[in-house]
PDB file of C-alpha atoms and ligand atoms in Angstrom:
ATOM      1  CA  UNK A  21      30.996 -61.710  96.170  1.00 50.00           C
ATOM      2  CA  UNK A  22      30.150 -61.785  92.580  1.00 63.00           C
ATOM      3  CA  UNK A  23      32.162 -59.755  90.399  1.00 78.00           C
ATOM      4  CA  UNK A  24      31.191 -56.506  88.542  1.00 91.00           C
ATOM      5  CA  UNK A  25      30.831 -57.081  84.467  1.00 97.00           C
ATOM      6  CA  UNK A  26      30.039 -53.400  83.299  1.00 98.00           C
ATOM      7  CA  UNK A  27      27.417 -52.986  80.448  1.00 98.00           C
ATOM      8  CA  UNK A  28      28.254 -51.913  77.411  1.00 98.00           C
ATOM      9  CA  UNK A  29      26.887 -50.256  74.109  1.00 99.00           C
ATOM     10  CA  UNK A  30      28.097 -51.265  70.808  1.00 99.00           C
ATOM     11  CA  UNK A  31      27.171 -49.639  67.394  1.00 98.00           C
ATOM     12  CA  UNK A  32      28.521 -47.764  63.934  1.00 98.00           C
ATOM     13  CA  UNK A  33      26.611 -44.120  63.425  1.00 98.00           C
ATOM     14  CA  UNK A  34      27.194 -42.162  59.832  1.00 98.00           C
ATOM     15  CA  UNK A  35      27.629 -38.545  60.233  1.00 97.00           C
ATOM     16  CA  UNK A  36      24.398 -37.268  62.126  1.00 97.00           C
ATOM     17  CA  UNK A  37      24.354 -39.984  64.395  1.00 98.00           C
ATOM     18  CA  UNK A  38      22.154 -42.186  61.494  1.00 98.00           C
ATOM     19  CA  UNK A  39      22.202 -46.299  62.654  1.00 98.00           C
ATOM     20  CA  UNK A  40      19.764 -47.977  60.506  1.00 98.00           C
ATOM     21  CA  UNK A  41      17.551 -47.602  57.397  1.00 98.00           C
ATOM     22  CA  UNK A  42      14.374 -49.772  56.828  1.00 97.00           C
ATOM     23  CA  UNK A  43      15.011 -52.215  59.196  1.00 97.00           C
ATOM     24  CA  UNK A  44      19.067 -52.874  57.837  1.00 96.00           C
ATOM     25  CA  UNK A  45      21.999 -51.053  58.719  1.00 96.00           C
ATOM     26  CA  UNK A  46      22.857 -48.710  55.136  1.00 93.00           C
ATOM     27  CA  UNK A  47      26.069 -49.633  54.389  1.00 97.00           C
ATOM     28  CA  UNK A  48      28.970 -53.003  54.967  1.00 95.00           C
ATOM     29  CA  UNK A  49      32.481 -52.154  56.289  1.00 97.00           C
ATOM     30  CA  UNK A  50      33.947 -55.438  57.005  1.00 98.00           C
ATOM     31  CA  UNK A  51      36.540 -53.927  59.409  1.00 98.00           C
ATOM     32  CA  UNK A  52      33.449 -52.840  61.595  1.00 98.00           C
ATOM     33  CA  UNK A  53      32.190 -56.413  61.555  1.00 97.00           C
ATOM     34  CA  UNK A  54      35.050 -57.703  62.866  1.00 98.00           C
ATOM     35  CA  UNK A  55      35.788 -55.326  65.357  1.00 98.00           C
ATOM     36  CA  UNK A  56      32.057 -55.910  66.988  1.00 98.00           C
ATOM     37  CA  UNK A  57      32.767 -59.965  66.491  1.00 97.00           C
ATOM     38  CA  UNK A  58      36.268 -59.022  68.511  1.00 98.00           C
ATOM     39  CA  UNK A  59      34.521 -57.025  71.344  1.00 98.00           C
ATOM     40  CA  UNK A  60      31.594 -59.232  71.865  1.00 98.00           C
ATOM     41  CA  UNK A  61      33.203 -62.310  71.695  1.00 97.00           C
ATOM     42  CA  UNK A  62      32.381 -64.532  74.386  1.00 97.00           C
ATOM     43  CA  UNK A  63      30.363 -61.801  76.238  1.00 98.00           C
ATOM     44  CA  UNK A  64      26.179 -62.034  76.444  1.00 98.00           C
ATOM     45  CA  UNK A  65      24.650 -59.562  73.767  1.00 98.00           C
ATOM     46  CA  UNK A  66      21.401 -57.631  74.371  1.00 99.00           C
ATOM     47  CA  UNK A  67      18.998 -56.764  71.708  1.00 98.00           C
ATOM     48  CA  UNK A  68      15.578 -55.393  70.618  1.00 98.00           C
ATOM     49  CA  UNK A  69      13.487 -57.924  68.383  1.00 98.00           C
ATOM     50  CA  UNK A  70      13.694 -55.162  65.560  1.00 98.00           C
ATOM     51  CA  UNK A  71      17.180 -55.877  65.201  1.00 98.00           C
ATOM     52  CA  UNK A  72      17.381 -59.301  65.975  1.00 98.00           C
ATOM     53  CA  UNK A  73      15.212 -59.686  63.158  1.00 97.00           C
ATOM     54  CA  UNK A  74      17.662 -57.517  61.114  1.00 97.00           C
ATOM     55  CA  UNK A  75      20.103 -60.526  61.306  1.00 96.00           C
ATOM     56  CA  UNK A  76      20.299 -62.829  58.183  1.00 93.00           C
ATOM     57  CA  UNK A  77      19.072 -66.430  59.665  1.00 92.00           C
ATOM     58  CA  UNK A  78      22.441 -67.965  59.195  1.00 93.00           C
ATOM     59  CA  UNK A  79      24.046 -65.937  61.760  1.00 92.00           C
ATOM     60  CA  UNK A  80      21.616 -65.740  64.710  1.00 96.00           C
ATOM     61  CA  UNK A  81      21.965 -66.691  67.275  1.00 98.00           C
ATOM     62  CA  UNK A  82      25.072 -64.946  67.085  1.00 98.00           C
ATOM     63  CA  UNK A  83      27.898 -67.756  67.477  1.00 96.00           C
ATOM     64  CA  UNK A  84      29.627 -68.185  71.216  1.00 95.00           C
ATOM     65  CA  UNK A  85      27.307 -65.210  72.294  1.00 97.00           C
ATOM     66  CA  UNK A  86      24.379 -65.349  74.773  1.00 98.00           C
ATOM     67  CA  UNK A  87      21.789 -63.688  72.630  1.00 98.00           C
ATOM     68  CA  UNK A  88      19.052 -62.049  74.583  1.00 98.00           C
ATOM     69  CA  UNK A  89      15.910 -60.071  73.006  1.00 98.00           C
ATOM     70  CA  UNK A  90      13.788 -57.667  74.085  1.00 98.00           C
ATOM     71  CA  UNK A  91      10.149 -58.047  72.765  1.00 98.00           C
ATOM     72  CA  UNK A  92       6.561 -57.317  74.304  1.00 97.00           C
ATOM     73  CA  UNK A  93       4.600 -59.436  71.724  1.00 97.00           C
ATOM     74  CA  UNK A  94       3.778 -63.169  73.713  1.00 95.00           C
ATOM     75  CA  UNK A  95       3.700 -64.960  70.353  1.00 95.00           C
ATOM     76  CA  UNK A  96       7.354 -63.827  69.536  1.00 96.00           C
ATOM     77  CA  UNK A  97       8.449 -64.446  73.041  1.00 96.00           C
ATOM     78  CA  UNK A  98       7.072 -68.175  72.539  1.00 94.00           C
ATOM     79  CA  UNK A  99       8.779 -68.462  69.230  1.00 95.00           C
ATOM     80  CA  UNK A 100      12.730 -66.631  70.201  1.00 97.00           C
ATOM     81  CA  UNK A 101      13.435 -69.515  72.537  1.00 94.00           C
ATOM     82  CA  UNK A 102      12.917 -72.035  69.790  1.00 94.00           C
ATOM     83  CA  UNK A 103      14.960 -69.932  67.491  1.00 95.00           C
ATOM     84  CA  UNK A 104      17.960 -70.354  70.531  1.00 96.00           C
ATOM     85  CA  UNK A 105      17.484 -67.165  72.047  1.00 98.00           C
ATOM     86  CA  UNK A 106      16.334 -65.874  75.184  1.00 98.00           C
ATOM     87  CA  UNK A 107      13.552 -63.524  75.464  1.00 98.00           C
ATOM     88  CA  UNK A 108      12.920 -61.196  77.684  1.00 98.00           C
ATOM     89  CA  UNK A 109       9.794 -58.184  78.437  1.00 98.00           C
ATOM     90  CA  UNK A 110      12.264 -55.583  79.402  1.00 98.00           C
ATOM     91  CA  UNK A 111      15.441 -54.339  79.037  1.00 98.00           C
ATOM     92  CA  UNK A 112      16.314 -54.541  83.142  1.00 98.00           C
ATOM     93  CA  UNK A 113      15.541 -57.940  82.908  1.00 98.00           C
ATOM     94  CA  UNK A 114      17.794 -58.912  79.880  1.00 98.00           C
ATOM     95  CA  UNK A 115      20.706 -57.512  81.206  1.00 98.00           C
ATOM     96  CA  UNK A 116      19.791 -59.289  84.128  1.00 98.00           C
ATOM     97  CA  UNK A 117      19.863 -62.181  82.504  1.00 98.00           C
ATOM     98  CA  UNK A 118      23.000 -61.404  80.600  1.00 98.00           C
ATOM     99  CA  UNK A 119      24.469 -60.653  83.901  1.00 98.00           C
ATOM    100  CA  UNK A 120      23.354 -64.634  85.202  1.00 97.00           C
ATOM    101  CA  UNK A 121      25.109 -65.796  82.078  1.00 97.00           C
ATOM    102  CA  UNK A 122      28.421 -63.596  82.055  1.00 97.00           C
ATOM    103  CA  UNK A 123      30.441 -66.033  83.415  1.00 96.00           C
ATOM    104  CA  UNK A 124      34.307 -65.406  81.897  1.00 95.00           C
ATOM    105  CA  UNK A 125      32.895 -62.343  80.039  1.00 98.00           C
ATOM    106  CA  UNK A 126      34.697 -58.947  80.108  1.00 98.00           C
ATOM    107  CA  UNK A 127      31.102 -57.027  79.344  1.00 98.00           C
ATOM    108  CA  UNK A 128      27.767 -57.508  78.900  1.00 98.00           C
ATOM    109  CA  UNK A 129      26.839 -55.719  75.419  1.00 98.00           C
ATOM    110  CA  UNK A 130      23.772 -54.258  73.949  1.00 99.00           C
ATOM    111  CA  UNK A 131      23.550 -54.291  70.633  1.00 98.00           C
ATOM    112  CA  UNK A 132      20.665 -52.013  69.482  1.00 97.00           C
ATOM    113  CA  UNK A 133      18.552 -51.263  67.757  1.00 96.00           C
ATOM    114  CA  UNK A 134      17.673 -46.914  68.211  1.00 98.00           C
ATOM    115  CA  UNK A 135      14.815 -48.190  70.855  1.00 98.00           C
ATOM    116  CA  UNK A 136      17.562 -50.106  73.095  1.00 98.00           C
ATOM    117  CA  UNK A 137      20.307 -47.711  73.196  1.00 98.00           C
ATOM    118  CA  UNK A 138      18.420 -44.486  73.808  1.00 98.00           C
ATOM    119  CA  UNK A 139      16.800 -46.754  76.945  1.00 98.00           C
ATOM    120  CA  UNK A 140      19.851 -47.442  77.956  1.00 98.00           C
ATOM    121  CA  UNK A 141      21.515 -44.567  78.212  1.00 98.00           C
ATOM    122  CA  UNK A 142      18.440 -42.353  79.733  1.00 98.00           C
ATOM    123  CA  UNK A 143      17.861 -45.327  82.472  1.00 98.00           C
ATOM    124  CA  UNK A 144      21.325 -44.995  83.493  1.00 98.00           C
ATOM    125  CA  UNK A 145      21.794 -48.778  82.743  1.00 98.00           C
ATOM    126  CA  UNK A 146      25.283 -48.727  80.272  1.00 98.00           C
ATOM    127  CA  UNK A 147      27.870 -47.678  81.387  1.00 98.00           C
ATOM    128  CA  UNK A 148      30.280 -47.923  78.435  1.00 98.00           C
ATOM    129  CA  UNK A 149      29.881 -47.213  74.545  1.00 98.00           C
ATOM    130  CA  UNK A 150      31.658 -48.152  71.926  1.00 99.00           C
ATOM    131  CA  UNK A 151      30.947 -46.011  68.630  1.00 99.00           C
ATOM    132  CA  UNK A 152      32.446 -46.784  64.850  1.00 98.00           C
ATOM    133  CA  UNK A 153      32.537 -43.632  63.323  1.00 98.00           C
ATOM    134  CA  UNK A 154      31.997 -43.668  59.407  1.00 98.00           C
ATOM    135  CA  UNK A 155      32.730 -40.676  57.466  1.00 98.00           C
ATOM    136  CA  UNK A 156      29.163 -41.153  55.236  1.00 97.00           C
ATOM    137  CA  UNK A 157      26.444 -39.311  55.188  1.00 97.00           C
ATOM    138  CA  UNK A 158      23.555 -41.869  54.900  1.00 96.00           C
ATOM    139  CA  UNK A 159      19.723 -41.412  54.597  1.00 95.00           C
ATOM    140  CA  UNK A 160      17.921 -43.395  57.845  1.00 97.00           C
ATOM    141  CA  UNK A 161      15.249 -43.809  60.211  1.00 98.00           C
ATOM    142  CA  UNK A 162      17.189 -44.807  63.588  1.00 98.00           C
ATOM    143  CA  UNK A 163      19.508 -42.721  64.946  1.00 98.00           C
ATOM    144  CA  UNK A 164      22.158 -43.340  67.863  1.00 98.00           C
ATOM    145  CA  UNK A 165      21.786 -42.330  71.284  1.00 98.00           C
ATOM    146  CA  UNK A 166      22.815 -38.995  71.997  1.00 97.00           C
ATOM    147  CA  UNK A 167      26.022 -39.141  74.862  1.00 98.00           C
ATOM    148  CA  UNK A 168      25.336 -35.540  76.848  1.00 98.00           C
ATOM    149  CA  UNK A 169      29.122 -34.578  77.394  1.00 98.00           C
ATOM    150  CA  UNK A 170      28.376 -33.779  80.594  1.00 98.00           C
ATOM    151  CA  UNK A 171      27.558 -37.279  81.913  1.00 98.00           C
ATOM    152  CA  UNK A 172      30.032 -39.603  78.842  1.00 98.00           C
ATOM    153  CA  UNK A 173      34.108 -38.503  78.531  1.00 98.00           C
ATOM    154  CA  UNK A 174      35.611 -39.747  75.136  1.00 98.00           C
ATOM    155  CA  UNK A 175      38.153 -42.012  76.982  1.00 98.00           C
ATOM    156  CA  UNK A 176      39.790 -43.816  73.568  1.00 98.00           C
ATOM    157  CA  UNK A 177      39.945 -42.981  70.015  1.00 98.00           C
ATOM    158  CA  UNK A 178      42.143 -45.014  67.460  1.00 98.00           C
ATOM    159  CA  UNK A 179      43.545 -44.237  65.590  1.00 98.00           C
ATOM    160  CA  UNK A 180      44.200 -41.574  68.377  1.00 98.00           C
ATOM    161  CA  UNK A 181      43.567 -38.710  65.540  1.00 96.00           C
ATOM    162  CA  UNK A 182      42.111 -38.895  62.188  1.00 97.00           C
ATOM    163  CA  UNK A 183      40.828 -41.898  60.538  1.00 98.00           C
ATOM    164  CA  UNK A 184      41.496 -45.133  58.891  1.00 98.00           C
ATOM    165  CA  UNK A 185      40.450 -46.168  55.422  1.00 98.00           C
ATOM    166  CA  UNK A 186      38.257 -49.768  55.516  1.00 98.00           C
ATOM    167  CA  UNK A 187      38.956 -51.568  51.897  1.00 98.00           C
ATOM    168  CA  UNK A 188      36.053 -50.777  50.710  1.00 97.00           C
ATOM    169  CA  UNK A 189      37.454 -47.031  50.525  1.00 97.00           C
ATOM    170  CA  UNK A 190      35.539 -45.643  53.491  1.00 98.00           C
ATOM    171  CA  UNK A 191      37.140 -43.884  56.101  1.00 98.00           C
ATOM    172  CA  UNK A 192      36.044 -45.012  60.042  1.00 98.00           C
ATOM    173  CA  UNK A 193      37.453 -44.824  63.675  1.00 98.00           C
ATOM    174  CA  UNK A 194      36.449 -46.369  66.966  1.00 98.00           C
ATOM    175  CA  UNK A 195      35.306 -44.095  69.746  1.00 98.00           C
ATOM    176  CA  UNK A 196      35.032 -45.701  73.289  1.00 98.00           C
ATOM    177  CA  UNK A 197      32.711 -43.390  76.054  1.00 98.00           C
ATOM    178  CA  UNK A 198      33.164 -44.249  79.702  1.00 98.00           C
ATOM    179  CA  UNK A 199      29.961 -42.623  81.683  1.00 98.00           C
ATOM    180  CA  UNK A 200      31.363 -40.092  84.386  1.00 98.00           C
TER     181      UNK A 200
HETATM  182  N1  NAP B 304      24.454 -49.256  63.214  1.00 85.06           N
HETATM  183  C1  NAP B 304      24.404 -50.135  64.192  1.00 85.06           C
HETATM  184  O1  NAP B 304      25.411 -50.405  64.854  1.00 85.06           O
HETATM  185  C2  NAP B 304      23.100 -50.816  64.519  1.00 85.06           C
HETATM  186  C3  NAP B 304      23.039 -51.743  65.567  1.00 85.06           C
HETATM  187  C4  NAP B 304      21.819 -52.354  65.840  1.00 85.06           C
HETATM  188  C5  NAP B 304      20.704 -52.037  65.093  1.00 85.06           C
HETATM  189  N2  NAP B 304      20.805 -51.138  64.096  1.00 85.06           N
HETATM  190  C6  NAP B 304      19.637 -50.766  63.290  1.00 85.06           C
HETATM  191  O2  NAP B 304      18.629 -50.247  64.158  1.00 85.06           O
HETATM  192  C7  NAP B 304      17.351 -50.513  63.567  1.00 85.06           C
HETATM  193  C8  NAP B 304      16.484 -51.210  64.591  1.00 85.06           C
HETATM  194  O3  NAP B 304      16.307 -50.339  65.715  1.00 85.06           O
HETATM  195  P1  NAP B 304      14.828 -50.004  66.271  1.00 85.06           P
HETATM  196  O4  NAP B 304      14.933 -48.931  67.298  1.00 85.06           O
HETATM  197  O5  NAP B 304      13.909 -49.795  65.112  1.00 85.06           O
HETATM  198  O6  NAP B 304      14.385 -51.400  66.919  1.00 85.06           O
HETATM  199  P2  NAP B 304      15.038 -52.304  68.084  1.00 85.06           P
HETATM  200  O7  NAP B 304      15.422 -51.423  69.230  1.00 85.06           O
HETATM  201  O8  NAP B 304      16.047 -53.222  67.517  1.00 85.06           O
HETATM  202  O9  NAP B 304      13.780 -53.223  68.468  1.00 85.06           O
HETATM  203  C9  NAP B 304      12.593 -52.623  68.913  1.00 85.06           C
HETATM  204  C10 NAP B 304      11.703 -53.735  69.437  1.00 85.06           C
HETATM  205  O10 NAP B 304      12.300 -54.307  70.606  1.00 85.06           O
HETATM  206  C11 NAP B 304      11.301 -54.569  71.570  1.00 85.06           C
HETATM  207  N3  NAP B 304      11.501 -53.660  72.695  1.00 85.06           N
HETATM  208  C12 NAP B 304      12.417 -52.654  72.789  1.00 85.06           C
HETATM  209  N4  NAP B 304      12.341 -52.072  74.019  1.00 85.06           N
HETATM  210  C13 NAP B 304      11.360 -52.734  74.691  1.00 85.06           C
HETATM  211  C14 NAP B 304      10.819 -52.628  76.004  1.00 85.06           C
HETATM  212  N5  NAP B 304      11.301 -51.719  76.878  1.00 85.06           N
HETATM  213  N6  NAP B 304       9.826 -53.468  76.365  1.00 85.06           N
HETATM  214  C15 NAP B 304       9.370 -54.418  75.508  1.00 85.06           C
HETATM  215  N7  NAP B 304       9.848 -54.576  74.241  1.00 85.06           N
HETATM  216  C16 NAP B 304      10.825 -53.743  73.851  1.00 85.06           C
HETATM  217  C17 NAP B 304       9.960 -54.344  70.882  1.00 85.06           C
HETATM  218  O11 NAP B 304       9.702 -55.575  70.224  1.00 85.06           O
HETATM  219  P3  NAP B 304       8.215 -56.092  69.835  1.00 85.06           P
HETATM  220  O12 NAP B 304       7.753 -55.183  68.732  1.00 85.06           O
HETATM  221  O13 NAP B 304       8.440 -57.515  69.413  1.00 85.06           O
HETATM  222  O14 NAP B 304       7.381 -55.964  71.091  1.00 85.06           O
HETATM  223  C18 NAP B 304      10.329 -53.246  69.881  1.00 85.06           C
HETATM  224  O15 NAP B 304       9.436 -53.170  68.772  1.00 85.06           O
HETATM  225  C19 NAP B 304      17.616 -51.343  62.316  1.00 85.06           C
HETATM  226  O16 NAP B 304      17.669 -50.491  61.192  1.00 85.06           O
HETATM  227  C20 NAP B 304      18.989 -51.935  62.583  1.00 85.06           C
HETATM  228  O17 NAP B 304      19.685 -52.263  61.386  1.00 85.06           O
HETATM  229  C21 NAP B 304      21.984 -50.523  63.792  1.00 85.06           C
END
């Protein structure tokens, strides 16, 4: 019998739940990159094309990562396989797919963008999320998910109170949400 890999959401929110800004994400907090290159390594990664194209050319497809994108346009679908990842029409079928190429992988994670995760969580499909939580307020135009406390328990924080300081100054923390 083939083994459970649970599916995951991964993101950073500013205060107000704000996740991206014309296309980008507003601001750079190394420590956040490396925690998401930590998490994900080695585990398939979902996406929407909006945020796939949000990724500078150099680093897609992200390294050691199954990259999978979401996209209804035929002409991108065409052109995301030559650009080495995998398209798919919906988001049941990527994590599918993510699923068929999970092998050795702890969780299968999507990766945004605002479109993605609220699908994600209203389908029932993720099961996990994993929040960075800056202490910025930040003007946007995608917002995270909202996780009804009723269905998500907060089930780590680290630090366990308060936050730590990134060295660029701004303070952050990791939230993890199992769904109940
Ligand atoms: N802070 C963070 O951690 C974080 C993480 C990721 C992204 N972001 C930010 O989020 C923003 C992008 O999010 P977004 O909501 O605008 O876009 P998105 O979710 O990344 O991509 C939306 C696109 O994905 C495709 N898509 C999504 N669901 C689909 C479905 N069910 N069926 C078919 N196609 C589907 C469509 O592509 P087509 O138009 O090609 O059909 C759609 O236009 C950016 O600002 C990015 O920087 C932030």
């Amino acid at each position: 019998m083939s083994r459970h890999v649970p599916v995951g959401m991964i993101w950073a929110e500013a205060r107000g739940g704000v996740i991206g800004s014309g296309g980008a994400m507003p601001w750079h907090v190394p420590e956040d990159l490396a925690h998401f290159r930590d998490r994900t390594r080695g585990c398939p990664v979902v996406m929407g094309r909006k945020t796939w194209d949000s990724l500078p050319s150099r680093f897609r497809p992200l390294p050691g990562r199954t990259n999978i994108v979401i996209t209804g346009d035929t002409a991108t679908f065409r052109g995301l396989t030559e650009s080495g990842a995998m398209p798919a029409h919906s988001l049941p079928e990527a994590v599918d797919m993510a699923h068929a190429h999970a092998e050795g992988a702890h969780t299968v994670w999507i990766m945004g963008g605002g479109s993605v995760y609220a699908e994600a969580v209203d389908s029932g499909i993720a099961e996990l999320a994993s929040v960075t939580r800056l202490d910025l307020d930040s003007p946007g135009d995608t917002y995270a998910p909202r996780l009804d406390p009723d269905e998500w328990a907060l089930v780590n924080s680290e630090p366990s109170q308060g936050w730590m300081t990134s060295s660029t100054g701004l303070d952050y923390r990791f939230d993890t949400y199992r769904r109940r």
